[in-house]
Coordinates of C-alpha atoms in Angstrom, one line a residue:
X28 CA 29.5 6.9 47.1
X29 CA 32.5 7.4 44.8
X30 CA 33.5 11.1 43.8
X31 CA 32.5 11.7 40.8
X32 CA 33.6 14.2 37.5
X33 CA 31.6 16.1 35.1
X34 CA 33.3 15.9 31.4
X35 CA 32.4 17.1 28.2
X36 CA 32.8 13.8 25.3
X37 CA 31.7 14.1 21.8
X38 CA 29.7 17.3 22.6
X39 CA 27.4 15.8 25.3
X40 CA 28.6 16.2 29.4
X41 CA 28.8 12.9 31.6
X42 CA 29.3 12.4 34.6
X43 CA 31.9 9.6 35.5
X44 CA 33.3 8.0 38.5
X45 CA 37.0 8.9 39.1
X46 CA 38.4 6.1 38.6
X47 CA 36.2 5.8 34.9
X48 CA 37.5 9.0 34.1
X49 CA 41.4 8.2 34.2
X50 CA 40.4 5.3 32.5
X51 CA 38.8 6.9 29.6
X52 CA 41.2 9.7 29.5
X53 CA 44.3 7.4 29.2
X54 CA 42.5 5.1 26.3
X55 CA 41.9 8.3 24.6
X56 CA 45.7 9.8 25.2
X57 CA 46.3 6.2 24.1
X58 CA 44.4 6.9 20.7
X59 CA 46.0 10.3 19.8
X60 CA 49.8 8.6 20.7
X61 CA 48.8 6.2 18.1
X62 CA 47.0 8.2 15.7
X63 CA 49.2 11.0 15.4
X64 CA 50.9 10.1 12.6
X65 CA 47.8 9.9 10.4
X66 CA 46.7 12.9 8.2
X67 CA 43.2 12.0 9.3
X68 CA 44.1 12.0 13.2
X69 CA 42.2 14.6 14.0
X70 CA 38.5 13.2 12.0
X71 CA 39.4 9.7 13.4
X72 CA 40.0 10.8 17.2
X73 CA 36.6 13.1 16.5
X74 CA 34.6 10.1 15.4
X75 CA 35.6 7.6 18.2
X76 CA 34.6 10.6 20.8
X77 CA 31.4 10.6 19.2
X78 CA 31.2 6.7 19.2
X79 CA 32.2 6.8 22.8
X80 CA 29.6 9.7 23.4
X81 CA 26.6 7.1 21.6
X82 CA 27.8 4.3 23.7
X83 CA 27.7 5.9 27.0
X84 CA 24.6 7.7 26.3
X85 CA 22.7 4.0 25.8
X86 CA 25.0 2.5 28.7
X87 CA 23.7 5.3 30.9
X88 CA 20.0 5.1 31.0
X89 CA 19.0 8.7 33.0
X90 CA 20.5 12.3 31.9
X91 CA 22.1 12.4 35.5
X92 CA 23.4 8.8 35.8
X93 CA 27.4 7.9 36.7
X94 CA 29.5 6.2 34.5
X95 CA 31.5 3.6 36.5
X96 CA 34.1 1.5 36.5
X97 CA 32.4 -1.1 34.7
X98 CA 30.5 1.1 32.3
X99 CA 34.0 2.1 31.0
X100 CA 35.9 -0.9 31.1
X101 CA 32.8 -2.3 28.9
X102 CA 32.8 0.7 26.4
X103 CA 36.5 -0.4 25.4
X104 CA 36.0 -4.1 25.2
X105 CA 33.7 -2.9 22.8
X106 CA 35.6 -0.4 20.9
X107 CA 38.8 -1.7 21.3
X108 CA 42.2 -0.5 21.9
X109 CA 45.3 0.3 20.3
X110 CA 46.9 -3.0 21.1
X111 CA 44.5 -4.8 19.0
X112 CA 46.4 -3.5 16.6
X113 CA 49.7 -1.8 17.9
X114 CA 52.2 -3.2 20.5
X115 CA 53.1 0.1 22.3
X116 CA 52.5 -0.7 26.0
X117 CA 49.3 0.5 27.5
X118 CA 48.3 1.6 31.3
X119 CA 46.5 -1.1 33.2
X120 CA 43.3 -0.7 35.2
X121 CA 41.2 -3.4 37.1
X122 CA 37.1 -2.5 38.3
X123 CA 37.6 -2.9 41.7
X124 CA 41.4 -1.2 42.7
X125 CA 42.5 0.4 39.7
X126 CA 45.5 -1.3 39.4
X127 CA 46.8 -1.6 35.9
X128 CA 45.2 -3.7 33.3
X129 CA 45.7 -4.1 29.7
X130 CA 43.4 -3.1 26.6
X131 CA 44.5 -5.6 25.0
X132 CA 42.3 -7.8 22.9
X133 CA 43.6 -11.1 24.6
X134 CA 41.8 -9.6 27.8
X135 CA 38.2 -8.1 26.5
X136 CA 37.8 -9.5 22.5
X137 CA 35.8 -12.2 22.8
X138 CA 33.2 -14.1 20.2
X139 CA 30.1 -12.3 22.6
X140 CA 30.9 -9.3 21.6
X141 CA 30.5 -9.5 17.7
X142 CA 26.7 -10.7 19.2
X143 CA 26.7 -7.4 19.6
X144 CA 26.9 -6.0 16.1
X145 CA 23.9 -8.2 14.8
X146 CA 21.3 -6.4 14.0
X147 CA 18.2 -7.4 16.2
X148 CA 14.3 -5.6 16.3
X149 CA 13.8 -3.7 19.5
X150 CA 11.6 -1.6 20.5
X151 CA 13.6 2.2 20.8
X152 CA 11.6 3.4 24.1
X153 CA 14.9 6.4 24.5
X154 CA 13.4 7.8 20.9
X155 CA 9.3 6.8 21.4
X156 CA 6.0 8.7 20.5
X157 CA 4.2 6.0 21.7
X158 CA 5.9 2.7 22.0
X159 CA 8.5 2.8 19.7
X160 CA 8.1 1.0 17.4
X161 CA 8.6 2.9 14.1
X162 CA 11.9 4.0 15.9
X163 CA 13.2 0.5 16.5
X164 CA 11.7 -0.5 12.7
X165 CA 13.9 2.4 11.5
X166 CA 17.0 1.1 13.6
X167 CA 16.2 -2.2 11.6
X168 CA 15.5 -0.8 8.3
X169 CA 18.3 2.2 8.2
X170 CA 15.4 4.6 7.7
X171 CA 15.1 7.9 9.5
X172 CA 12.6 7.4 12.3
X173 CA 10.6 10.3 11.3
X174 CA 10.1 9.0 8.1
X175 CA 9.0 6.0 9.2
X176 CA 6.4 7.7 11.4
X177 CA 5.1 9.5 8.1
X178 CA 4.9 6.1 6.6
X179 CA 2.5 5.0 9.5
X180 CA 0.3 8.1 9.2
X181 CA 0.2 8.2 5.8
X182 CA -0.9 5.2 5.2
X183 CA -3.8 5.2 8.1
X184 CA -5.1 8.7 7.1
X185 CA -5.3 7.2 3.3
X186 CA -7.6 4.5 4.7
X187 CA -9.4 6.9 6.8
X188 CA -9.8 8.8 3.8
X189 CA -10.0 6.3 0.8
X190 CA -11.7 3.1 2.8
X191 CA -14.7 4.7 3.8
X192 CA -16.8 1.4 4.2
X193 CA -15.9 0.2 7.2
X194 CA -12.8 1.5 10.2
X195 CA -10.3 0.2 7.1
X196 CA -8.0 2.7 8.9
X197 CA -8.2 0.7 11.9
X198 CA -5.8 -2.2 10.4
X199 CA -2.9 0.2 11.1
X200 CA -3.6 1.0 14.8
X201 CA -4.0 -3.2 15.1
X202 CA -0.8 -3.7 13.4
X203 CA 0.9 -1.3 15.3
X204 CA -0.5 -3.0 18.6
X205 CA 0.6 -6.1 17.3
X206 CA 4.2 -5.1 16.6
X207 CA 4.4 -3.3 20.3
X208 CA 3.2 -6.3 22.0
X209 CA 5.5 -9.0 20.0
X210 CA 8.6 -6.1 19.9
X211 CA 10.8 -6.4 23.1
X212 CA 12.1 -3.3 24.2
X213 CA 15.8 -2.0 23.8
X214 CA 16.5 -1.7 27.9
X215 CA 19.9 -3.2 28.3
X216 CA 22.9 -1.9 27.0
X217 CA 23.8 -4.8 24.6
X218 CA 20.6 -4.8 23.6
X219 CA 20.4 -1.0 22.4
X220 CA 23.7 -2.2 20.4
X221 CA 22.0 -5.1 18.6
X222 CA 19.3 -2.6 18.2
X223 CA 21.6 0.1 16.0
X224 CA 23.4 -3.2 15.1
X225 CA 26.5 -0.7 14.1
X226 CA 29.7 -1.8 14.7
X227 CA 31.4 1.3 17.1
X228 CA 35.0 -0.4 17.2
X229 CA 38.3 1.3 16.2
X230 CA 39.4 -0.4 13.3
X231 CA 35.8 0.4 11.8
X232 CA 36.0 3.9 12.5
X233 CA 39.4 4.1 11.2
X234 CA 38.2 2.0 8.0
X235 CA 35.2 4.3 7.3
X236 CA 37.4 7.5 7.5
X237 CA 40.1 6.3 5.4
X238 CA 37.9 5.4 2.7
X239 CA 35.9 8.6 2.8
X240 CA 39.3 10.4 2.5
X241 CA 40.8 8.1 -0.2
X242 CA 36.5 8.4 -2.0
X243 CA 37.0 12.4 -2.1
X244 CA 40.1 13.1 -3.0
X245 CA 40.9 14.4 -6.2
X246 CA 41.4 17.8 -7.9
X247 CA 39.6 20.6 -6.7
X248 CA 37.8 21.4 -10.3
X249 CA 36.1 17.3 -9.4
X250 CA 35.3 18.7 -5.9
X251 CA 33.6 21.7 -7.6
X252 CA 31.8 20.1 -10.3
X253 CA 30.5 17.2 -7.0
X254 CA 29.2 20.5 -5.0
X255 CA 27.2 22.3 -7.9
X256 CA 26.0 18.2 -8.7
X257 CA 24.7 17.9 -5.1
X258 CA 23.3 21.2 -4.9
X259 CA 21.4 20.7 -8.4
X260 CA 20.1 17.3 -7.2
X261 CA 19.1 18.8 -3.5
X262 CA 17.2 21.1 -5.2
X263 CA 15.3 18.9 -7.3
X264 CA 14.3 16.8 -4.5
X265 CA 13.2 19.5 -2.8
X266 CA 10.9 20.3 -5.6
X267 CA 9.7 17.1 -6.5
X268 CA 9.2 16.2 -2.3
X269 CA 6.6 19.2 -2.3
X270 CA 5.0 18.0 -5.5
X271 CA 4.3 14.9 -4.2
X272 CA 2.8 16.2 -0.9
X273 CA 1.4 18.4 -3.3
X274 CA 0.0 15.7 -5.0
X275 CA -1.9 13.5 -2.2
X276 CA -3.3 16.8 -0.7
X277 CA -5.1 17.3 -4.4
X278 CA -6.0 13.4 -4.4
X279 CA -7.6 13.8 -1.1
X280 CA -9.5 17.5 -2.2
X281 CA -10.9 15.4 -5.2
X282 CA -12.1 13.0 -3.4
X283 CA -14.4 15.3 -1.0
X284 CA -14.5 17.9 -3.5
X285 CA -18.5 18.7 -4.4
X286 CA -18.6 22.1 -5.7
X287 CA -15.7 22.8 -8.1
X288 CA -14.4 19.4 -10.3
X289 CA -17.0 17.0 -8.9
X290 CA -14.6 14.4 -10.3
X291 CA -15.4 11.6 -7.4
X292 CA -19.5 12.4 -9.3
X293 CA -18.5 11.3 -12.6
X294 CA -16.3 8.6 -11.4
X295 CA -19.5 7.2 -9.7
X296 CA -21.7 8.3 -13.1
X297 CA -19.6 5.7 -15.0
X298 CA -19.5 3.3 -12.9
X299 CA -15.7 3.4 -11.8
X300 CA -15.9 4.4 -8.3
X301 CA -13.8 1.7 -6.9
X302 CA -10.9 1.5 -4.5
X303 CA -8.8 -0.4 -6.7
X304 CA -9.5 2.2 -9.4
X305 CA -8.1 4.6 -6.9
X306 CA -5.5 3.4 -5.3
X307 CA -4.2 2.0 -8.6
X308 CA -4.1 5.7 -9.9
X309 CA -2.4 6.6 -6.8
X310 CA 0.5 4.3 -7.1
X311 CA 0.6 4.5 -10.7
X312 CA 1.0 8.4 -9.6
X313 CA 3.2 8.4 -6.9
X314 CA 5.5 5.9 -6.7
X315 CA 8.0 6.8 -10.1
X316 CA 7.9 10.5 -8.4
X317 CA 9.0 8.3 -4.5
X318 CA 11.2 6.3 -6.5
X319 CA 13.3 9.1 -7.9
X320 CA 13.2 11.1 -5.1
X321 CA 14.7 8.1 -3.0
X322 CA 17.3 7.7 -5.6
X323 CA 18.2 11.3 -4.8
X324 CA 18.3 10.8 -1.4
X325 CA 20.6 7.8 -1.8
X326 CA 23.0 10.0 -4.0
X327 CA 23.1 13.1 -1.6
X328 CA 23.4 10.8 1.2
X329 CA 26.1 8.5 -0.8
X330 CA 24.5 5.2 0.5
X331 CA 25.7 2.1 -1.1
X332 CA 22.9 0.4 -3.5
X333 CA 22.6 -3.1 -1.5
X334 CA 20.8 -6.2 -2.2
X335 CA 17.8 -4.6 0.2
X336 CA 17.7 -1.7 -2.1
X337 CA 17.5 -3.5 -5.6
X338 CA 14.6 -5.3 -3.9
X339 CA 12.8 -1.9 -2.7
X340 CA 13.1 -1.0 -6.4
X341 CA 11.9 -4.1 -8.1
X342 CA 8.8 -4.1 -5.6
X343 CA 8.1 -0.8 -6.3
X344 CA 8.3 -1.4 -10.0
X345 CA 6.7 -4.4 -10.1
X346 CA 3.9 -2.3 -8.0
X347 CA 4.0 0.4 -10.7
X348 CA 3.6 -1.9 -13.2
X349 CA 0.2 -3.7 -12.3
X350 CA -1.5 -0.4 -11.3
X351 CA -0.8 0.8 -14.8
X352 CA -1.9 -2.6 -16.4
X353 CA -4.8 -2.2 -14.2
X354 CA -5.3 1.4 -15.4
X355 CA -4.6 0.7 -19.4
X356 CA -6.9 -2.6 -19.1
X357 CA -10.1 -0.6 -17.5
X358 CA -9.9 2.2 -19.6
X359 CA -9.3 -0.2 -22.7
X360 CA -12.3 -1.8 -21.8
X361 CA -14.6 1.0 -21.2
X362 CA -13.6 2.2 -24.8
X363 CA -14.3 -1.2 -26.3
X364 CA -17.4 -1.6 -25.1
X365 CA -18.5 1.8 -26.3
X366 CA -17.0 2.5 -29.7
X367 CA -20.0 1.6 -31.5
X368 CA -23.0 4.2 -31.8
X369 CA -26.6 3.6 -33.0
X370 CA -29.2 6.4 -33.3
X371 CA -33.1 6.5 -33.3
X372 CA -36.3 8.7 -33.4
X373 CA -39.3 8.5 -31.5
X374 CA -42.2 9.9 -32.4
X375 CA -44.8 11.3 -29.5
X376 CA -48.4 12.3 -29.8
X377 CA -48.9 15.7 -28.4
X378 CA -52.6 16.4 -28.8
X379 CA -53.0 19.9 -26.8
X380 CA -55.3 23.0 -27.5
X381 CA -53.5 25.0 -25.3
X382 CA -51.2 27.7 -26.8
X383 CA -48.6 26.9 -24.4
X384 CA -46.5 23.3 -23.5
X385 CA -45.1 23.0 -20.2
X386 CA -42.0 21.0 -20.0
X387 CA -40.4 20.1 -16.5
X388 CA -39.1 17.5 -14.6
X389 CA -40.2 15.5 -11.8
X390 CA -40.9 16.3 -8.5
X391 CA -38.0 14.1 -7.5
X392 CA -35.3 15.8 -9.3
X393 CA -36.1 19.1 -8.0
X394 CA -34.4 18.8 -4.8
X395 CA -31.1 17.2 -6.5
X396 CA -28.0 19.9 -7.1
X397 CA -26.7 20.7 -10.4
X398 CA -23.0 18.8 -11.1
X399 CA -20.5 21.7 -11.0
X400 CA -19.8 23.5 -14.2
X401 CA -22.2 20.9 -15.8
X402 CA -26.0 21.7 -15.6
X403 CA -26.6 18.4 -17.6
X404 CA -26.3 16.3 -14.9
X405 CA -28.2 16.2 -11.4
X406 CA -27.0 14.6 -8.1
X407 CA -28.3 13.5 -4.9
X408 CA -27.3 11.6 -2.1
X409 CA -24.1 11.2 0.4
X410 CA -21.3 9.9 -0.7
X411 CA -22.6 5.8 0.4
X412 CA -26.0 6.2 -1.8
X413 CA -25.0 8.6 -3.9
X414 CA -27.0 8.5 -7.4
X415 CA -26.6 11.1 -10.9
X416 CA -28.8 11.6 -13.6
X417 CA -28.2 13.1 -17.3
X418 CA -30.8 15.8 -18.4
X419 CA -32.2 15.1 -21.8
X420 CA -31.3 18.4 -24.1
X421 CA -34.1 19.9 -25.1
X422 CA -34.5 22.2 -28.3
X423 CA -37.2 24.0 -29.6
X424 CA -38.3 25.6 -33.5
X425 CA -41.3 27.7 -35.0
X426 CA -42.4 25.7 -37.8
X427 CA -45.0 28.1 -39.7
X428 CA -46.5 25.4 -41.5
X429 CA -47.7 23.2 -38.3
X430 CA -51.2 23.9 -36.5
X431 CA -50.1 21.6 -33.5
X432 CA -46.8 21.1 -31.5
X433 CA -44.5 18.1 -32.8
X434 CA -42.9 16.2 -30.4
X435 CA -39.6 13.6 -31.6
X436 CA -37.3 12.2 -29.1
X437 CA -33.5 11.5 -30.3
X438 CA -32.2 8.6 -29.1
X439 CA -28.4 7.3 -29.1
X440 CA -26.4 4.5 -27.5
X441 CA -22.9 2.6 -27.3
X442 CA -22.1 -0.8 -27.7
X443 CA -18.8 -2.9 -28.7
X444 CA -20.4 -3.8 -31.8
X445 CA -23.4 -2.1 -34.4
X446 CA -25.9 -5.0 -34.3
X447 CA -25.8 -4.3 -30.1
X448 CA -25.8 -0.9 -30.5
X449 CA -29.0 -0.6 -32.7
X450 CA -31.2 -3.5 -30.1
X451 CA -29.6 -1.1 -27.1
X452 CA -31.2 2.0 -28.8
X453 CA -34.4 0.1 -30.0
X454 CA -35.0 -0.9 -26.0
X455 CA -33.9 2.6 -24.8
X456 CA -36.5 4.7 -23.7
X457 CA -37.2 8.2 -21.9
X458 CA -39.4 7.8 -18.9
X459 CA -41.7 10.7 -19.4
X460 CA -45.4 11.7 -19.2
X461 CA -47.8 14.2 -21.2
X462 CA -50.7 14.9 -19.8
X463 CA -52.8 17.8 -21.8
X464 CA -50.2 20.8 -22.1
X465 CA -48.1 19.2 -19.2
X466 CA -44.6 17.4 -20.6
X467 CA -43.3 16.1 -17.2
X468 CA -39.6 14.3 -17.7
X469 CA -38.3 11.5 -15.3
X470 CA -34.3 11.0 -16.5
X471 CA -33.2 7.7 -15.1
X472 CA -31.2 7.6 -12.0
X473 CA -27.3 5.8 -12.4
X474 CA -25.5 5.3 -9.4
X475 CA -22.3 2.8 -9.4
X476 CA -23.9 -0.5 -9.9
X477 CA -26.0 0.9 -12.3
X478 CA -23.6 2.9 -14.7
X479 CA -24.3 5.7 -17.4
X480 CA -23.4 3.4 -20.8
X481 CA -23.2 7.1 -22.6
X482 CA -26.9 7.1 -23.8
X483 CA -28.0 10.7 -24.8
X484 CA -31.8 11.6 -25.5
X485 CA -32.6 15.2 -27.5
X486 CA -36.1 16.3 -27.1
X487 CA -37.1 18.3 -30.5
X488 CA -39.9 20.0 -30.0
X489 CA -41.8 21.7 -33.3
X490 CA -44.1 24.5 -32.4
X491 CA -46.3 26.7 -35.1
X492 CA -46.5 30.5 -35.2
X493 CA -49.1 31.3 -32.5
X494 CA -47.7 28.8 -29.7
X495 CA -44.8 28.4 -27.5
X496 CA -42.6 26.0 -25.3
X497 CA -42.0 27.3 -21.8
X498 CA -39.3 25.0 -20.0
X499 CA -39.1 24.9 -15.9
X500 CA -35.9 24.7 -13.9
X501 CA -33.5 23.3 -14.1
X502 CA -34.3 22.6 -18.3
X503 CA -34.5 26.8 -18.7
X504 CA -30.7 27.0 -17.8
X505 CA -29.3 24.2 -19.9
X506 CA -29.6 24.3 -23.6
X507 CA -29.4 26.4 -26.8
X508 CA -32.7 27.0 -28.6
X509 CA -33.0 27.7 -32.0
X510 CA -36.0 29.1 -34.4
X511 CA -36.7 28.1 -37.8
X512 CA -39.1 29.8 -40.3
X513 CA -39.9 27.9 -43.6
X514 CA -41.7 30.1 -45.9
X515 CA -42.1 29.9 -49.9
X516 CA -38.4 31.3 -50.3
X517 CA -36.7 28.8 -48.0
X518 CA -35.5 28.8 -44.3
X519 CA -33.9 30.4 -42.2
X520 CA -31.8 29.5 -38.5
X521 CA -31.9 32.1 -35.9
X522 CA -29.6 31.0 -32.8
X523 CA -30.1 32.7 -29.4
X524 CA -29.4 31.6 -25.9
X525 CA -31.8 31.8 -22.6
X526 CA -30.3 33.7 -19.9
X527 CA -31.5 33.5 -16.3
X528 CA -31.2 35.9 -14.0

């Protein structure tokens, strides 16, 4: 075994056969001779270390492994020397004796090695979670690898959550299988280049720093002005990051949420409890805030806008775009077909002899829960076969010129135009039953095939001096009642509320 030395390149230690090390240290005394007469020598001689330090990192596979010979000679076909581009004599090395070879070009440039700056998919198994495939799709796509593993969980946790008729979420965990099995892994050396596809020579190194230098140079009032700009624009995306998060953690409250909004209730009340509906108010939501915070991104970052990202944008406006239409057209349409009203009064029989009229509702109802904030409406059911109902209000007056109790029933509908409106309301009717003293109320039941159209019933309910209306939960905690006594000299309105304890 050859003897070996521990050095410290770019940061990282490595341990490297003897003969690799005088190698490397001469191209590198090599590098400074020919850099030293460049203001940006020291950047430049920094930046090739930490190129060299990437490349021997992915030529050695374990922490402990040995650079050789080889592994050297390899790195600086693939970097290049200064004779590519200089003719100051070099020091010569072979693999096998160590007598001198050049770094020339005319001995290690050949046409294989641009193969190795073409980008190719690989799976990254050095930088895995589980296979590694979101780190080799970031390699591929120039997007940080932990963003891409948000991506991933983002979008199965919004099936898990959103899809809940049938393991929707499942899609992702078969995709991902599908990429890791059709995915080769990045095991080889060239292939963990064609993996970054990033070209680590000299003259690209020396390229990139001389047009950073030449992009920031300027007066130091520009410099100034670019540092408060970036730090303005930072903060912003700060801010608008955490409001999106914020954001999809509220979408994803609403849509469990029972006992404070109830919005997902009324969503299925109207008929409009739909995954499209959803997901098209999600990206209507979401994506202007992802697309300007990706723009600041690319400006803090100073990325170049490339053909790749013009097409990101377009997608995700042309995205934006239909869930809005999709948005404007369904809400359009619900207030089209309802902007027409018709009204109508039924009249019921209510022979009693009792001094007192029971109202309440069916036996069915009284297990439902009360919508929150809203103790109009009723629901039961999970979340599959979920079904609401509207309570009928329900208003009561002393008549003093009446011997018996006077029953009407207040009717109203919607329709997109008055002659539907008025046969809607003519063929609407309140399920109920009166039996004796006994007013016994059975509101229909709308789930999401069978939407609410907006129809309203009032009960009016006309009692004389000596009787009363005595309404049973949940009609006791609803409405506003209201008294009325017609004498010679006129009327009068008394209003009063009922208060349960």
């Amino acid at each position: 075994m050859k003897p070996t030395i521990r050095v410290s390149i770019g940061g990282l230690a490595f341990n490297l056969e003897e003969d690799a090390f005088r190698v490397l240290d001469d191209y590198l005394k090599a590098l400074r001779r020919h850099f030293e007469k460049n203001s940006e020598s020291g950047e430049i001689i920094s930046d090739i270390e930490l190129r060299l330090s990437e490349l021997l990192q992915m030529r050695v596979s374990s922490a402990d492994g040995v650079v050789s010979m080889a592994d050297a000679l390899d790195i600086i076909k693939i970097m290049g020397s200064p004779k590519d581009f200089d003719d100051a004599p070099q020091e010569e090395y072979t693999e096998e004796d160590s007598e001198k070879k050049s770094f020339g070009k005319s001995d290690y440039a050949t046409d294989d090695t641009q193969d190795l700056f073409k980008k190719k998919l690989y799976r990254d198994t050095d930088n895995k979670f589980i296979g590694g495939v979101c780190s080799g799709l970031g390699h591929y796509f120039r997007i940080d690898t932990t963003i891409m593993r948000l991506i991933f969980s983002g979008i199965f946790l919004f099936l898990l959550f959103f899809m809940h008729k049938g393991p929707s979420c499942m899609v992702i965990v078969l995709i991902y299988g599908i990429l890791w099995a059709v995915m080769p892994a990045a095991h080889s050396f060239k292939q963990k280049l064609s993996m970054t596809g990033s070209d680590p020579s000299i003259s690209n190194i020396e390229e990139d720093r001389t047009q950073s230098a030449r992009k920031y140079k300027g007066s130091s009032l520009a410099s100034a002005i670019g540092i408060l700009v970036n730090v303005f624009i930072g903060i912003l995306a700060v801010i608008l990051f955490l409001i999106i998060i914020a954001m999809i953690a509220s979408f994803i409250w609403l849509y469990f949420d029972t006992t404070i909004l109830g919005l997902n209730n009324y969503l299925i009340l109207l008929g409009l409890s739909s995954i499209n509906l959803k997901i098209a108010f999600l990206l209507a939501s979401l994506i202007p805030l992802m697309g300007l915070l990706s723009l600041m991104i690319k400006i803090l970052k100073r990325s170049p806008f490339t053909t790749q990202t013009l097409i990101s944008f377009v997608i995700g406006f042309v995205l934006w775009l239909g869930a809005s239409f999709y948005l404007g057209n369904t809400g359009f349409k619900f207030g089209l077909n309802h902007r027409h009203t018709a009204e109508a009064v039924e009249s019921v029989d209510a022979n009693t002899t009792s001094d007192s009229l029971y109202v309440k509702l069916g036996s069915e109802y009284l297990s439902a829960e009360s919508q929150p904030n809203n103790p109009f409406v009723l629901y039961t059911g999970s979340s599959d076969n979920k079904k609401l109902c509207v309570l009928p209000s329900i208003q009561t007056s002393v008549d003093t010129t009446l011997t018996n109790y006077v029953i009407e029933i207040h009717k109203k509908n919607f329709a997109d135009n008055e002659m539907t409106a008025k046969r809607k309301v003519e063929d609407l009717h309140l399920d109920y039953t009166l039996t004796d003293s006994l007013l016994t109320i059975n509101p229909t039941w709308h789930t999401n095939s069978n939407p609410w159209s907006l129809e309203t019933f009032e009960i009016v309910i006309k009692t004389p001096r000596d009787k009363k209306v005595i309404k049973e939960y949940p009609l006791n905690r609803s409405y506003k009642d209201f008294n009325i006594n017609i004498n010679r000299y006129g009327y009068n309105r008394c209003f009063y509320n009922i208060t349960i304890d």
